[in-house]
Coordinates of N, CA, C and O in Angstrom, one line a residue:
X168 N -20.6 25.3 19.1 CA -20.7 24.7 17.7 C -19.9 23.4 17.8 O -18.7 23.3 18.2
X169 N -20.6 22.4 17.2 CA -19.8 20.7 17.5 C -19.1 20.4 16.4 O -19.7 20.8 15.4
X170 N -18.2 20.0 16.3 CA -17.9 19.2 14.8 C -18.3 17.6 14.6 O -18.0 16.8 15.4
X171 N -19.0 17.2 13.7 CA -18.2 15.8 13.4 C -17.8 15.2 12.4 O -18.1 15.2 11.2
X172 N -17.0 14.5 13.1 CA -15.8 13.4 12.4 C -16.4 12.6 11.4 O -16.7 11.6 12.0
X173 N -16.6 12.6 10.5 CA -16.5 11.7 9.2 C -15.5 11.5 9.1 O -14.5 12.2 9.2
X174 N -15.8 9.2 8.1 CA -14.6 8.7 7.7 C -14.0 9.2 6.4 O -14.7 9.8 5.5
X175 N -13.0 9.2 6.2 CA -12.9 9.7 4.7 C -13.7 9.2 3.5 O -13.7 9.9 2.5
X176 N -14.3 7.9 3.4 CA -15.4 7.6 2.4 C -16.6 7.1 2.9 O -16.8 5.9 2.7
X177 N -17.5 7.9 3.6 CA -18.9 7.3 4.1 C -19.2 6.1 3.2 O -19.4 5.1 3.8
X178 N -19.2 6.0 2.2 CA -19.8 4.9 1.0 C -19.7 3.6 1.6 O -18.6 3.3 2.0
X179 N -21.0 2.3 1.6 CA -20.2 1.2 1.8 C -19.3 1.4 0.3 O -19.3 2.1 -0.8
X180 N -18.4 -0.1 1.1 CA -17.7 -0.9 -0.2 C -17.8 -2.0 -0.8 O -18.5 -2.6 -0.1
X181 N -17.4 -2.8 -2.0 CA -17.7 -4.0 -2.2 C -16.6 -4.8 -2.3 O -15.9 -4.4 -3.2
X182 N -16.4 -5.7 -1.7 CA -15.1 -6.4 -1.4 C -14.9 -7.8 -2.7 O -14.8 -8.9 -2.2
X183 N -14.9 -7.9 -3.4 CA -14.5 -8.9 -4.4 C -13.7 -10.0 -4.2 O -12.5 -9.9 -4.5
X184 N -14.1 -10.8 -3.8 CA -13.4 -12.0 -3.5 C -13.6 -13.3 -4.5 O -14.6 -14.0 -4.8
X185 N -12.2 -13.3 -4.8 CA -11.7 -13.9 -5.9 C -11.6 -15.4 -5.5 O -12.2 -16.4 -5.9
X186 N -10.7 -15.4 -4.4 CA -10.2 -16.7 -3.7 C -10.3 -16.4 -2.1 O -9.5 -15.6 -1.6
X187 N -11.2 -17.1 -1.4 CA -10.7 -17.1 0.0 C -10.9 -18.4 0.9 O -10.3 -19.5 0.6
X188 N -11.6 -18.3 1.8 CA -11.5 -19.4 2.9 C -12.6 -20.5 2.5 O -13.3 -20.8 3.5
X189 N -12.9 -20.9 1.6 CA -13.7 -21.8 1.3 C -14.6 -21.1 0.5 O -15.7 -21.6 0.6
X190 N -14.3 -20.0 -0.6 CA -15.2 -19.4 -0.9 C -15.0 -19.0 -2.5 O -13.7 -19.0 -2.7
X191 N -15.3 -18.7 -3.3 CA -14.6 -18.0 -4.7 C -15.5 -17.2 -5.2 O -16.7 -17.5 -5.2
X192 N -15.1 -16.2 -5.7 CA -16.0 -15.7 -6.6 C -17.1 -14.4 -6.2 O -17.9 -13.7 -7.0
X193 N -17.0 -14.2 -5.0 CA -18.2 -13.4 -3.8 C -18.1 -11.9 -4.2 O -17.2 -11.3 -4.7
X194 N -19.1 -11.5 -3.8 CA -18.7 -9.6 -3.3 C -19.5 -9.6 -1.9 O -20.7 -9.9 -1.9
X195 N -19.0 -9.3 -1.0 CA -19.4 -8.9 0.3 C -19.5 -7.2 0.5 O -19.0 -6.5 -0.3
X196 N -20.0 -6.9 1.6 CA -20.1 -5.4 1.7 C -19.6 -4.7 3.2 O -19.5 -3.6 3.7
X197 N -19.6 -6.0 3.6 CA -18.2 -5.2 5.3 C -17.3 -5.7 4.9 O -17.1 -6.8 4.3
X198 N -16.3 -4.6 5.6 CA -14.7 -5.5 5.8 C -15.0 -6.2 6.8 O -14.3 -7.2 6.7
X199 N -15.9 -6.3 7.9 CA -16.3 -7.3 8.9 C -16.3 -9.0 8.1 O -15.4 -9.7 8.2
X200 N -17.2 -9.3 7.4 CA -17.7 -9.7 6.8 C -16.7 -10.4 6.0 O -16.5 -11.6 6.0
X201 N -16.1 -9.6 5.3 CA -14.7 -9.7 4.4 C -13.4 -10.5 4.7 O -12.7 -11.3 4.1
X202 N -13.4 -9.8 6.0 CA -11.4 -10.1 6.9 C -12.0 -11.6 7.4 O -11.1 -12.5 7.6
X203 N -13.4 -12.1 7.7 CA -13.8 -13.6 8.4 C -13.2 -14.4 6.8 O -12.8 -15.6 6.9
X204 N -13.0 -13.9 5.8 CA -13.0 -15.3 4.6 C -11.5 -15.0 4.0 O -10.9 -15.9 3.4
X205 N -10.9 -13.7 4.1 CA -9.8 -13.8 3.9 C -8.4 -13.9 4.2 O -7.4 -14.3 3.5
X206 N -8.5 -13.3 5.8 CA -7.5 -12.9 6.8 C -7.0 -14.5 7.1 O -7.9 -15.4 7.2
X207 N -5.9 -14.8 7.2 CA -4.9 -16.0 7.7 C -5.1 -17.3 6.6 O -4.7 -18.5 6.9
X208 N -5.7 -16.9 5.2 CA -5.8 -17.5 3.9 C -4.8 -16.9 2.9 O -4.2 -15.8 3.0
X209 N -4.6 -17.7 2.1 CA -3.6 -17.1 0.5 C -4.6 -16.5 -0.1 O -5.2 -17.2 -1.0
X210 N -5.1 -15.3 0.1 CA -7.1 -14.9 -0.3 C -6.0 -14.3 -1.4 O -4.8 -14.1 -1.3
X211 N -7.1 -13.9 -2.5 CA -7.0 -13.1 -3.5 C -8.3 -12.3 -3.1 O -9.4 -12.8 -3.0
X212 N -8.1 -10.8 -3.0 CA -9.4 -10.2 -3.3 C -9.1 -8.2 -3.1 O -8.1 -7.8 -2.8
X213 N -9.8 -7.8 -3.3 CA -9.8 -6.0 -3.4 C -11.2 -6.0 -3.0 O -12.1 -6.8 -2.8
X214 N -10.5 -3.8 -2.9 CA -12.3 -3.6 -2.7 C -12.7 -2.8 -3.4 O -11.8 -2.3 -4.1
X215 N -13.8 -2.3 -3.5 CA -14.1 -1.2 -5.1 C -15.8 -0.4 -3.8 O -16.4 -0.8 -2.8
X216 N -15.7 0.6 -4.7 CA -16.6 1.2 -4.5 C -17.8 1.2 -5.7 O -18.7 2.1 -5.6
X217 N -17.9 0.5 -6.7 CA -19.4 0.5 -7.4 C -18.9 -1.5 -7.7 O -17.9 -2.2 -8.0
X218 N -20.3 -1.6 -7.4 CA -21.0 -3.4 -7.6 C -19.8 -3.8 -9.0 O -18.8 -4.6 -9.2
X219 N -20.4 -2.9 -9.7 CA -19.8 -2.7 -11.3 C -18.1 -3.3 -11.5 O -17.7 -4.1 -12.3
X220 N -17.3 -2.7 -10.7 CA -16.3 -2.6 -10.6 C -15.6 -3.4 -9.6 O -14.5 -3.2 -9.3
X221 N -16.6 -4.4 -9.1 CA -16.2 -5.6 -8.4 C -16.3 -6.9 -9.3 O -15.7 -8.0 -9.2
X222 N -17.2 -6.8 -10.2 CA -17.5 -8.0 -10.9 C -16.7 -8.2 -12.2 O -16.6 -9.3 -12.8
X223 N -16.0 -6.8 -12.7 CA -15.5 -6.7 -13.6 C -14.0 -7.3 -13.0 O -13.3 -8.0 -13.8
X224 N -13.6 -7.2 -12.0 CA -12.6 -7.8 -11.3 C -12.2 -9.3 -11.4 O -11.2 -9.9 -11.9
X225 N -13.5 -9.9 -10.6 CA -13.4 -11.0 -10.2 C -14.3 -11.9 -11.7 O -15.0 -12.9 -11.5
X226 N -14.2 -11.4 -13.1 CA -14.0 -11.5 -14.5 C -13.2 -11.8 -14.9 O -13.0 -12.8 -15.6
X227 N -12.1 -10.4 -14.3 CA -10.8 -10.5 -15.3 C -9.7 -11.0 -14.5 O -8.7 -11.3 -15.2
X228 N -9.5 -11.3 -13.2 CA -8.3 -11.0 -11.9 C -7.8 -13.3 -11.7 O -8.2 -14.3 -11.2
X229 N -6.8 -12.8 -12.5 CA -6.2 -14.2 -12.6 C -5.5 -14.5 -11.5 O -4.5 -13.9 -11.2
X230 N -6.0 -15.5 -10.8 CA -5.2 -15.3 -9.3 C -4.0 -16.3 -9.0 O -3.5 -16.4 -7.9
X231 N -3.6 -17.2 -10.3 CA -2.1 -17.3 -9.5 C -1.1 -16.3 -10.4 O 0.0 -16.2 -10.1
X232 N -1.6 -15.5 -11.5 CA -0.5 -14.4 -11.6 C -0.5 -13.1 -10.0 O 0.5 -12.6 -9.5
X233 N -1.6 -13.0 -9.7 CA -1.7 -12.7 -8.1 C -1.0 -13.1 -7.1 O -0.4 -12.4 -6.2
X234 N -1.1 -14.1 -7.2 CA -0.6 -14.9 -6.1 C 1.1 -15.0 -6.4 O 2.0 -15.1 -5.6
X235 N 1.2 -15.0 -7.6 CA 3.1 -15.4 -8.2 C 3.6 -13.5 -7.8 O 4.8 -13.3 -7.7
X236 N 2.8 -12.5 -7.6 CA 3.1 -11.2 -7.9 C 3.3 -11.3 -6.2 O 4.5 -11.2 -5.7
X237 N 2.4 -11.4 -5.4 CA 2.4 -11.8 -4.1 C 3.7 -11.9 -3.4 O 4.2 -11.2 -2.6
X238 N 4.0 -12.9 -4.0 CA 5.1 -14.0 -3.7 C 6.2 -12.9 -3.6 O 6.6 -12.4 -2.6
X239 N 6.6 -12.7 -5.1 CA 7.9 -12.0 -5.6 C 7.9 -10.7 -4.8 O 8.9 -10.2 -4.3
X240 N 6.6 -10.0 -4.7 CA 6.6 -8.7 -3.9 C 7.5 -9.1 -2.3 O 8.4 -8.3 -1.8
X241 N 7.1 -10.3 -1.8 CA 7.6 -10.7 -0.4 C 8.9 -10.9 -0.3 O 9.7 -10.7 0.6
X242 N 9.2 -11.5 -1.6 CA 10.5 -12.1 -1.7 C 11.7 -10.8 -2.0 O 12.9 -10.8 -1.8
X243 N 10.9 -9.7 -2.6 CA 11.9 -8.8 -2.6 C 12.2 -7.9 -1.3 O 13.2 -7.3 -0.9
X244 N 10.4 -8.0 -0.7 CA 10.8 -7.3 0.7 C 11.8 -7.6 1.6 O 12.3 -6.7 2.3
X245 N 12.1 -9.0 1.4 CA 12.4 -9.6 2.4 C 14.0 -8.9 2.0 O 14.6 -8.1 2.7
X246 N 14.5 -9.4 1.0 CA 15.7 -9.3 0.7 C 16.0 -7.5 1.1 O 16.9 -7.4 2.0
X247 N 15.5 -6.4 0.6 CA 15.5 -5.3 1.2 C 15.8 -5.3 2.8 O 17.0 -5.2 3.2
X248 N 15.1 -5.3 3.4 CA 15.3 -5.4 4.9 C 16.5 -6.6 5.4 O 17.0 -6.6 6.5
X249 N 16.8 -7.3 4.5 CA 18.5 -8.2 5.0 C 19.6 -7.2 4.2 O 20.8 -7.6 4.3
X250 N 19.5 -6.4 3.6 CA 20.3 -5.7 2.8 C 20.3 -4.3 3.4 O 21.3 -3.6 3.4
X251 N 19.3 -4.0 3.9 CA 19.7 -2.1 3.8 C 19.0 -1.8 5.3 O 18.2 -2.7 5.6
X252 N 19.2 -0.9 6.0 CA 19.2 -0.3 6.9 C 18.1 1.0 6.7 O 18.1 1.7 5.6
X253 N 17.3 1.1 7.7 CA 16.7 2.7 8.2 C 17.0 3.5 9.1 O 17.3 3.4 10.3
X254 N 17.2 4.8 8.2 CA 18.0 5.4 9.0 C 16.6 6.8 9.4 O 15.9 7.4 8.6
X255 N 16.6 6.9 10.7 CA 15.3 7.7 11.1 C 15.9 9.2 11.7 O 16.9 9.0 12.4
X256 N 15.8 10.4 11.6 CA 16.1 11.4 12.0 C 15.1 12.3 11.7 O 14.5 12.5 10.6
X257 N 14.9 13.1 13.4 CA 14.0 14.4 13.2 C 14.4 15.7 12.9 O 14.9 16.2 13.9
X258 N 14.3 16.3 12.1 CA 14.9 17.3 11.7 C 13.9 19.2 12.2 O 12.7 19.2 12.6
X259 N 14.5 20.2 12.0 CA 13.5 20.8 12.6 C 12.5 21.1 10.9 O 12.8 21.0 9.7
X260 N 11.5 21.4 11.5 CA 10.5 21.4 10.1 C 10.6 22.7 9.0 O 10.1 22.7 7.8
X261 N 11.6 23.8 9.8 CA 11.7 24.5 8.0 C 13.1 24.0 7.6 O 13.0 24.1 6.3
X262 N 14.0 23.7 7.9 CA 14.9 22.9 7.5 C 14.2 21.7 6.7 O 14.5 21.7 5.5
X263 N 13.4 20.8 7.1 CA 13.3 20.0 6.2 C 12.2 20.1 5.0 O 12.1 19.5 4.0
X264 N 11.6 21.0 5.4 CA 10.5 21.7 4.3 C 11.5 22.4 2.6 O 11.3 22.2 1.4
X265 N 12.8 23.3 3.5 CA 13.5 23.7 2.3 C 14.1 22.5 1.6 O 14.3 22.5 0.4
X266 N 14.5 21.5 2.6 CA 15.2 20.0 1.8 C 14.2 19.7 1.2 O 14.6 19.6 0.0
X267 N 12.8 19.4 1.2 CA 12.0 18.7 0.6 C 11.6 19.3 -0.8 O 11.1 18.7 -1.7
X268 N 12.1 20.9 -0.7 CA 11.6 22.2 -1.5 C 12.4 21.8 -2.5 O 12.0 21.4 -3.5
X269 N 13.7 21.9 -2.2 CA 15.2 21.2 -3.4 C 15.1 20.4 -3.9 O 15.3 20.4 -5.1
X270 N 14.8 19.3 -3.1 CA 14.6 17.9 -3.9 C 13.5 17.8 -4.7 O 13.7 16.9 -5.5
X271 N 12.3 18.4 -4.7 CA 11.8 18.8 -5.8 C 12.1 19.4 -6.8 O 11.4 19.3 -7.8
X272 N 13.0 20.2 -6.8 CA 13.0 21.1 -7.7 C 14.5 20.6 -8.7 O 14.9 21.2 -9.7
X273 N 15.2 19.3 -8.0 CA 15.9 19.2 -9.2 C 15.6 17.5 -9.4 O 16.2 16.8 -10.2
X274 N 14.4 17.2 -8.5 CA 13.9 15.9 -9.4 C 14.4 14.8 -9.1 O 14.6 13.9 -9.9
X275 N 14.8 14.7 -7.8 CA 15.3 13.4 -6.8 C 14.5 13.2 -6.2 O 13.4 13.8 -6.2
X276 N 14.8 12.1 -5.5 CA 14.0 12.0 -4.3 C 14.7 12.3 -2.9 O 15.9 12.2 -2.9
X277 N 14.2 12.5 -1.8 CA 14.9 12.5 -0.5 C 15.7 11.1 -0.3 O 16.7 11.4 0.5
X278 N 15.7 10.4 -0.4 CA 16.2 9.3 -0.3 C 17.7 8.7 -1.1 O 18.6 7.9 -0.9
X279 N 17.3 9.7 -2.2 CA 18.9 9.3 -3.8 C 19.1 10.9 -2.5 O 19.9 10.6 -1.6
X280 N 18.7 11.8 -2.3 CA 20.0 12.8 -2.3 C 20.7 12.2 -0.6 O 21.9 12.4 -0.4
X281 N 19.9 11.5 0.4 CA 20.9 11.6 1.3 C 21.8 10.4 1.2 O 22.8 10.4 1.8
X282 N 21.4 9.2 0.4 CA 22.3 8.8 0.2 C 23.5 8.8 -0.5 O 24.5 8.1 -0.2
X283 N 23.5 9.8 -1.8 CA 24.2 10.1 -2.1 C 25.4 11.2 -1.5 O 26.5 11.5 -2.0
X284 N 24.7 11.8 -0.2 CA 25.3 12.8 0.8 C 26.3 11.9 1.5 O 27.5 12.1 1.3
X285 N 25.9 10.8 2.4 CA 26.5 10.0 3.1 C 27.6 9.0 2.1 O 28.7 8.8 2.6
X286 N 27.3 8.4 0.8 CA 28.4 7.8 0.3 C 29.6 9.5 -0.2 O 30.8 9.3 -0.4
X287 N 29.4 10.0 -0.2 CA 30.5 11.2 -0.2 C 30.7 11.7 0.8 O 31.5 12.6 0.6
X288 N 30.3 11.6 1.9 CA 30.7 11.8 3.4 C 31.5 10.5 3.3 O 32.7 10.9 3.5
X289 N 31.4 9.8 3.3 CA 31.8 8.7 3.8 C 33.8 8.0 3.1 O 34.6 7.2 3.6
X290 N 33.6 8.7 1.8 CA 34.5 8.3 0.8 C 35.8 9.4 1.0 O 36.8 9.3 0.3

């Protein structure tokens, strides 16, 4: 008995391009097709799965508030990564299943409880 692999959305898609490489306003239907007009551009664009819901986009999708959201998104990445540290550890998996179990259950996240573990380790 064979299996096969399906993508998680057989569907094409429709790519809405708002702003790209010489182009405005489009819906394309490969990311083939797609990544040629927007990749290594300031592209504005998404993808949607009904026609419908691409044109209603590239209607309403104001692209230098896009482009200014863009921006500030990078600008805070950037600042994150000159500011804070990753800290990576493997833990064994029912150990971290019951940490993930706690921190649900009083509504943190993994991330506020170990930091707040290590600034009181640390103090």
């Amino acid at each position: 008995m064979g299996y096969k692999f399906m993508s998680k959305n057989k569907r094409k898609k429709y790519y809405a391009i708002k702003e790209g490489k010489g182009v405005k306003n489009i819906i394309v239907r490969s990311w083939a097709e797609c990544a040629k007009l927007v990749l290594g551009y300031n592209s504005v664009y998404k993808s949607f799965l009904t026609e419908e819901e691409a044109l209603s986009y590239l209607n309403k999708v104001d692209v230098e508030k896009v482009k200014d959201q863009t921006k500030k998104g990078i600008e805070r990445k950037k600042i994150r990564k000159e500011t804070t540290r990753s800290l990576n550890v493997r833990l064994d998996k029912k150990l971290y299943d019951e940490f993930v179990s706690k921190c649900n259950k009083i509504g943190l996240s993994k991330e506020q409880i170990i930091t707040s573990m290590i600034k009181e380790w640390i103090e």
